Amino acid sequence: MSGLRRARGYSPMSATPESSAVLADVLATIRACVARGGTPVVGFDLDGCVFDTRPRQVHIFRELASRRGFDALYRVEVEHFKDWSLANSMRNAGLAEAFIAAHEPEVRQWWASHFFTTEYVLYDHAMPGAVSFCRACADAGAIVIYLTGRDIKMRAGTEEALRRFGFPYDDVSAVLITKPTFEMDDTAFKESALEAIAARGEVVSYFDNEPANVNLFHERHPAAKVVFVETDHSPRPVEPVEAIPWIRSFLLV
Ligand SMILES: [Mg+2]
């Protein structure tokens, strides 16, 4: 197991020769598919994959901090979001246990009522290099599909964010697929969406930060270059299968 595999958490500037080779291999696979007359399809998850959601979370924390006079919450910066526990994020920022115990339920309620909204996805940042890579995929001849667990109510903000950061979106080679309802399980939704994607062409590659999702795509499309993007992911005790390469950055070295 390489050092790249063991490294966990967001580190979007951490490009390595190995991660660059993974990205180059995907582009070569797209070109090979086009060369033999195929229609290559590349899928990208959004949250924690081509978008860094931590700025959205910091913004949500600071609005609550300001409104409620919770000044200590301003200590929470992007690097403190290491998993899906908001208590851990506050702890990582050095907030007092007494504050966390007293206010975590309110913070969590505030977070949950803002994070999954079309307005707040606009606070996300594109992962460095992600736009260039998505464009390179489209330029090489691939249909770029954004396959997200965001639901239909978050679609308008998602489209705006894709446009603002310059992702290929407003052309025939790019498609956004959102969940029909918030309640639907992300992996079950992506499993059903897979068939729709496969109908558009040959699925040559798929990128996601959720181990269960990359494992599913790898199982259904064993010939595709499925890539695990190490940022953060759900607390489900699932690891990407050994055959799946990891990247932490879309930058090239
Ligand atoms: Mg994700």
Short mmCIF file of C-alpha atoms and ligand atoms in Angstrom, two decimals:
data_model
loop_
_atom_site.label_atom_id
_atom_site.label_comp_id
_atom_site.label_asym_id
_atom_site.label_seq_id
_atom_site.Cartn_x
_atom_site.Cartn_y
_atom_site.Cartn_z
CA MET A 1 0.00 0.00 0.00
CA SER A 2 1.52 3.31 -1.08
CA GLY A 3 1.81 6.46 1.02
CA LEU A 4 -0.81 8.03 -1.23
CA ARG A 5 -3.31 5.40 -0.16
CA ARG A 6 -2.74 5.97 3.54
CA ALA A 7 -3.00 9.77 3.38
CA ARG A 8 -6.50 10.88 4.38
CA GLY A 9 -8.46 14.12 4.33
CA TYR A 10 -8.70 17.12 2.05
CA SER A 11 -5.36 18.15 0.57
CA PRO A 12 -6.33 19.59 -2.81
CA MET A 13 -2.88 20.99 -3.62
CA SER A 14 -1.17 17.62 -3.00
CA ALA A 15 -0.54 16.54 -6.57
CA THR A 16 1.96 13.71 -6.96
CA PRO A 17 3.48 11.90 -9.95
CA GLU A 18 1.08 9.01 -9.15
CA SER A 19 -2.05 11.20 -9.08
CA SER A 20 -0.96 12.99 -12.26
CA ALA A 21 -0.47 9.61 -13.93
CA VAL A 22 -4.01 8.57 -12.92
CA LEU A 23 -5.43 11.70 -14.58
CA ALA A 24 -3.27 11.28 -17.69
CA ASP A 25 -4.44 7.67 -17.95
CA VAL A 26 -8.09 8.78 -17.94
CA LEU A 27 -7.42 11.26 -20.76
CA ALA A 28 -5.58 8.59 -22.76
CA THR A 29 -8.52 6.24 -22.26
CA ILE A 30 -10.94 8.88 -23.57
CA ARG A 31 -8.79 9.42 -26.67
CA ALA A 32 -8.53 5.68 -27.27
CA CYS A 33 -12.31 5.32 -27.04
CA VAL A 34 -12.81 8.17 -29.54
CA ALA A 35 -10.16 6.68 -31.84
CA ARG A 36 -12.08 3.42 -32.12
CA GLY A 37 -15.34 5.28 -32.85
CA GLY A 38 -16.85 5.12 -29.35
CA THR A 39 -18.59 7.80 -27.30
CA PRO A 40 -16.70 8.08 -24.01
CA VAL A 41 -18.55 9.17 -20.87
CA VAL A 42 -16.79 10.46 -17.74
CA GLY A 43 -18.71 10.92 -14.49
CA PHE A 44 -17.87 13.29 -11.66
CA ASP A 45 -19.42 13.50 -8.24
CA LEU A 46 -19.68 17.11 -6.98
CA ASP A 47 -19.48 17.46 -3.17
CA GLY A 48 -16.01 16.59 -1.91
CA CYS A 49 -14.96 15.67 -5.44
CA VAL A 50 -14.82 18.58 -7.90
CA PHE A 51 -16.16 21.00 -5.27
CA ASP A 52 -14.64 21.69 -1.86
CA THR A 53 -17.64 22.04 0.47
CA ARG A 54 -15.66 23.30 3.44
CA PRO A 55 -16.02 27.03 2.59
CA ARG A 56 -19.81 26.47 2.55
CA GLN A 57 -19.56 25.00 6.04
CA VAL A 58 -17.37 27.81 7.37
CA HIS A 59 -19.84 30.36 5.99
CA ILE A 60 -22.77 28.58 7.64
CA PHE A 61 -20.92 28.49 10.98
CA ARG A 62 -20.09 32.22 10.78
CA GLU A 63 -23.63 33.30 10.03
CA LEU A 64 -24.78 31.48 13.17
CA ALA A 65 -21.78 32.84 15.12
CA SER A 66 -22.72 36.37 14.20
CA ARG A 67 -26.46 36.02 14.76
CA ARG A 68 -26.13 34.29 18.14
CA GLY A 69 -23.00 35.99 19.48
CA PHE A 70 -21.13 32.65 19.40
CA ASP A 71 -17.83 34.41 18.72
CA ALA A 72 -15.77 31.26 19.33
CA LEU A 73 -17.36 29.67 16.25
CA TYR A 74 -15.34 32.08 14.11
CA ARG A 75 -12.31 29.97 15.03
CA VAL A 76 -13.54 27.17 12.80
CA GLU A 77 -11.62 27.22 9.50
CA VAL A 78 -11.73 24.91 6.48
CA GLU A 79 -8.96 22.66 7.80
CA HIS A 80 -11.02 21.81 10.90
CA PHE A 81 -13.60 19.87 8.86
CA LYS A 82 -12.03 16.42 8.82
CA ASP A 83 -15.12 14.21 9.03
CA TRP A 84 -18.89 14.59 9.18
CA SER A 85 -18.98 15.36 12.93
CA LEU A 86 -19.60 19.05 13.60
CA ALA A 87 -18.59 18.48 17.24
CA ASN A 88 -15.22 17.22 15.98
CA SER A 89 -14.88 20.26 13.71
CA MET A 90 -15.44 22.55 16.71
CA ARG A 91 -13.06 20.44 18.79
CA ASN A 92 -10.40 20.62 16.03
CA ALA A 93 -10.70 24.42 16.21
CA GLY A 94 -10.01 24.39 19.94
CA LEU A 95 -13.51 25.29 21.13
CA ALA A 96 -14.30 24.47 24.75
CA GLU A 97 -16.04 21.17 25.48
CA ALA A 98 -18.62 23.07 27.55
CA PHE A 99 -19.54 25.21 24.52
CA ILE A 100 -19.74 22.14 22.28
CA ALA A 101 -21.91 20.25 24.76
CA ALA A 102 -24.24 23.21 25.21
CA HIS A 103 -24.59 24.30 21.58
CA GLU A 104 -23.84 21.35 19.28
CA PRO A 105 -27.55 20.54 18.75
CA GLU A 106 -28.27 24.13 17.69
CA VAL A 107 -25.18 24.23 15.44
CA ARG A 108 -26.18 20.93 13.85
CA GLN A 109 -29.77 22.07 13.28
CA TRP A 110 -28.58 25.35 11.74
CA TRP A 111 -26.03 23.54 9.59
CA ALA A 112 -28.58 20.98 8.35
CA SER A 113 -31.13 23.63 7.43
CA HIS A 114 -28.58 25.55 5.32
CA PHE A 115 -26.06 23.06 3.94
CA PHE A 116 -28.50 21.28 1.62
CA THR A 117 -29.83 24.42 -0.06
CA THR A 118 -29.49 25.91 -3.51
CA GLU A 119 -28.34 29.27 -2.09
CA TYR A 120 -25.50 27.89 0.01
CA VAL A 121 -23.87 25.62 -2.59
CA LEU A 122 -22.66 28.88 -4.11
CA TYR A 123 -20.19 29.19 -1.20
CA ASP A 124 -18.31 26.06 -2.34
CA HIS A 125 -14.99 26.40 -4.12
CA ALA A 126 -14.01 24.39 -7.16
CA MET A 127 -11.19 22.00 -6.32
CA PRO A 128 -7.97 23.38 -7.85
CA GLY A 129 -7.34 21.77 -11.22
CA ALA A 130 -10.82 20.24 -11.43
CA VAL A 131 -12.12 22.64 -14.07
CA SER A 132 -9.02 22.22 -16.24
CA PHE A 133 -9.34 18.46 -15.99
CA CYS A 134 -13.07 18.39 -16.77
CA ARG A 135 -12.40 20.65 -19.76
CA ALA A 136 -9.57 18.40 -20.90
CA CYS A 137 -11.97 15.43 -20.75
CA ALA A 138 -14.56 17.31 -22.82
CA ASP A 139 -11.91 18.55 -25.28
CA ALA A 140 -10.67 14.97 -25.70
CA GLY A 141 -14.17 14.00 -26.78
CA ALA A 142 -15.90 12.83 -23.61
CA ILE A 143 -19.43 13.52 -22.43
CA VAL A 144 -18.92 14.97 -18.93
CA ILE A 145 -21.64 13.94 -16.49
CA TYR A 146 -21.95 15.50 -13.05
CA LEU A 147 -23.70 12.86 -10.96
CA THR A 148 -24.53 14.27 -7.55
CA GLY A 149 -26.40 13.40 -4.39
CA ARG A 150 -27.70 16.99 -4.37
CA ASP A 151 -31.45 16.98 -4.96
CA ILE A 152 -33.52 18.81 -7.53
CA LYS A 153 -34.15 21.74 -5.15
CA MET A 154 -30.38 22.42 -5.14
CA ARG A 155 -30.15 22.35 -8.91
CA ALA A 156 -30.33 26.08 -9.70
CA GLY A 157 -27.48 26.95 -7.33
CA THR A 158 -25.48 23.99 -8.58
CA GLU A 159 -25.81 25.12 -12.20
CA GLU A 160 -24.78 28.64 -11.20
CA ALA A 161 -21.74 27.32 -9.29
CA LEU A 162 -20.67 25.18 -12.26
CA ARG A 163 -20.91 28.25 -14.52
CA ARG A 164 -19.20 30.67 -12.12
CA PHE A 165 -16.16 28.44 -11.71
CA GLY A 166 -15.97 27.68 -15.43
CA PHE A 167 -16.82 23.99 -15.51
CA PRO A 168 -17.92 22.71 -18.90
CA TYR A 169 -21.69 22.89 -18.54
CA ASP A 170 -23.48 24.94 -21.19
CA ASP A 171 -22.63 22.71 -24.08
CA VAL A 172 -23.91 19.47 -25.49
CA SER A 173 -21.09 17.42 -23.98
CA ALA A 174 -22.00 18.16 -20.33
CA VAL A 175 -24.91 16.89 -18.25
CA LEU A 176 -25.97 17.42 -14.62
CA ILE A 177 -27.93 14.64 -12.91
CA THR A 178 -29.51 15.54 -9.55
CA LYS A 179 -31.53 13.36 -7.16
CA PRO A 180 -35.31 13.59 -7.63
CA THR A 181 -35.89 13.75 -3.86
CA PHE A 182 -33.73 14.67 -0.85
CA GLU A 183 -34.68 11.48 1.01
CA MET A 184 -33.37 9.07 -1.64
CA ASP A 185 -30.17 7.27 -0.62
CA ASP A 186 -27.19 8.67 -2.56
CA THR A 187 -25.64 5.35 -3.52
CA ALA A 188 -29.01 3.82 -4.50
CA PHE A 189 -29.70 6.88 -6.66
CA LYS A 190 -26.31 6.67 -8.34
CA GLU A 191 -26.84 2.98 -8.96
CA SER A 192 -30.10 3.72 -10.81
CA ALA A 193 -28.53 6.67 -12.66
CA LEU A 194 -25.74 4.41 -13.86
CA GLU A 195 -27.99 2.80 -16.43
CA ALA A 196 -28.96 6.19 -17.85
CA ILE A 197 -25.29 7.13 -18.07
CA ALA A 198 -24.29 3.86 -19.73
CA ALA A 199 -26.98 4.43 -22.35
CA ARG A 200 -25.20 7.60 -23.49
CA GLY A 201 -21.97 5.90 -24.38
CA GLU A 202 -19.09 3.96 -22.93
CA VAL A 203 -18.41 4.79 -19.28
CA VAL A 204 -14.63 5.14 -19.35
CA SER A 205 -14.09 6.83 -15.97
CA TYR A 206 -15.84 7.90 -12.78
CA PHE A 207 -14.62 10.07 -9.87
CA ASP A 208 -16.19 10.11 -6.39
CA ASN A 209 -15.11 10.68 -2.78
CA GLU A 210 -17.53 8.11 -1.31
CA PRO A 211 -15.99 4.62 -1.00
CA ALA A 212 -19.36 2.85 -1.46
CA ASN A 213 -19.93 4.75 -4.72
CA VAL A 214 -16.54 4.01 -6.29
CA ASN A 215 -16.87 0.36 -5.29
CA LEU A 216 -20.30 0.20 -6.95
CA PHE A 217 -19.03 1.78 -10.19
CA HIS A 218 -15.98 -0.46 -10.20
CA GLU A 219 -18.20 -3.53 -9.81
CA ARG A 220 -20.61 -2.49 -12.58
CA HIS A 221 -17.97 -1.11 -14.95
CA PRO A 222 -14.81 -3.14 -14.27
CA ALA A 223 -13.13 -1.85 -17.45
CA ALA A 224 -13.67 1.82 -16.49
CA LYS A 225 -11.04 3.92 -14.74
CA VAL A 226 -12.85 4.49 -11.45
CA VAL A 227 -10.96 6.94 -9.22
CA PHE A 228 -11.38 7.56 -5.48
CA VAL A 229 -10.97 11.23 -4.54
CA GLU A 230 -9.75 11.41 -0.95
CA THR A 231 -11.30 14.42 0.79
CA ASP A 232 -13.94 13.49 3.36
CA HIS A 233 -16.73 10.95 3.22
CA SER A 234 -19.58 9.48 5.20
CA PRO A 235 -18.79 7.52 8.39
CA ARG A 236 -19.92 4.26 6.75
CA PRO A 237 -17.16 1.69 7.43
CA VAL A 238 -16.40 1.05 3.75
CA GLU A 239 -12.97 1.25 2.10
CA PRO A 240 -12.36 1.54 -1.64
CA VAL A 241 -11.41 -1.84 -3.09
CA GLU A 242 -7.70 -2.37 -3.72
CA ALA A 243 -7.88 -2.01 -7.51
CA ILE A 244 -9.20 1.56 -7.34
CA PRO A 245 -6.55 4.34 -7.53
CA TRP A 246 -6.71 7.31 -5.14
CA ILE A 247 -6.09 10.97 -5.85
CA ARG A 248 -6.21 13.98 -3.50
CA SER A 249 -5.71 16.62 -6.17
CA PHE A 250 -6.73 17.36 -9.75
CA LEU A 251 -3.52 19.32 -10.27
CA LEU A 252 -0.76 17.94 -12.48
CA VAL A 253 2.92 17.86 -11.55
MG MG B 1 -19.22 13.42 -2.79
#
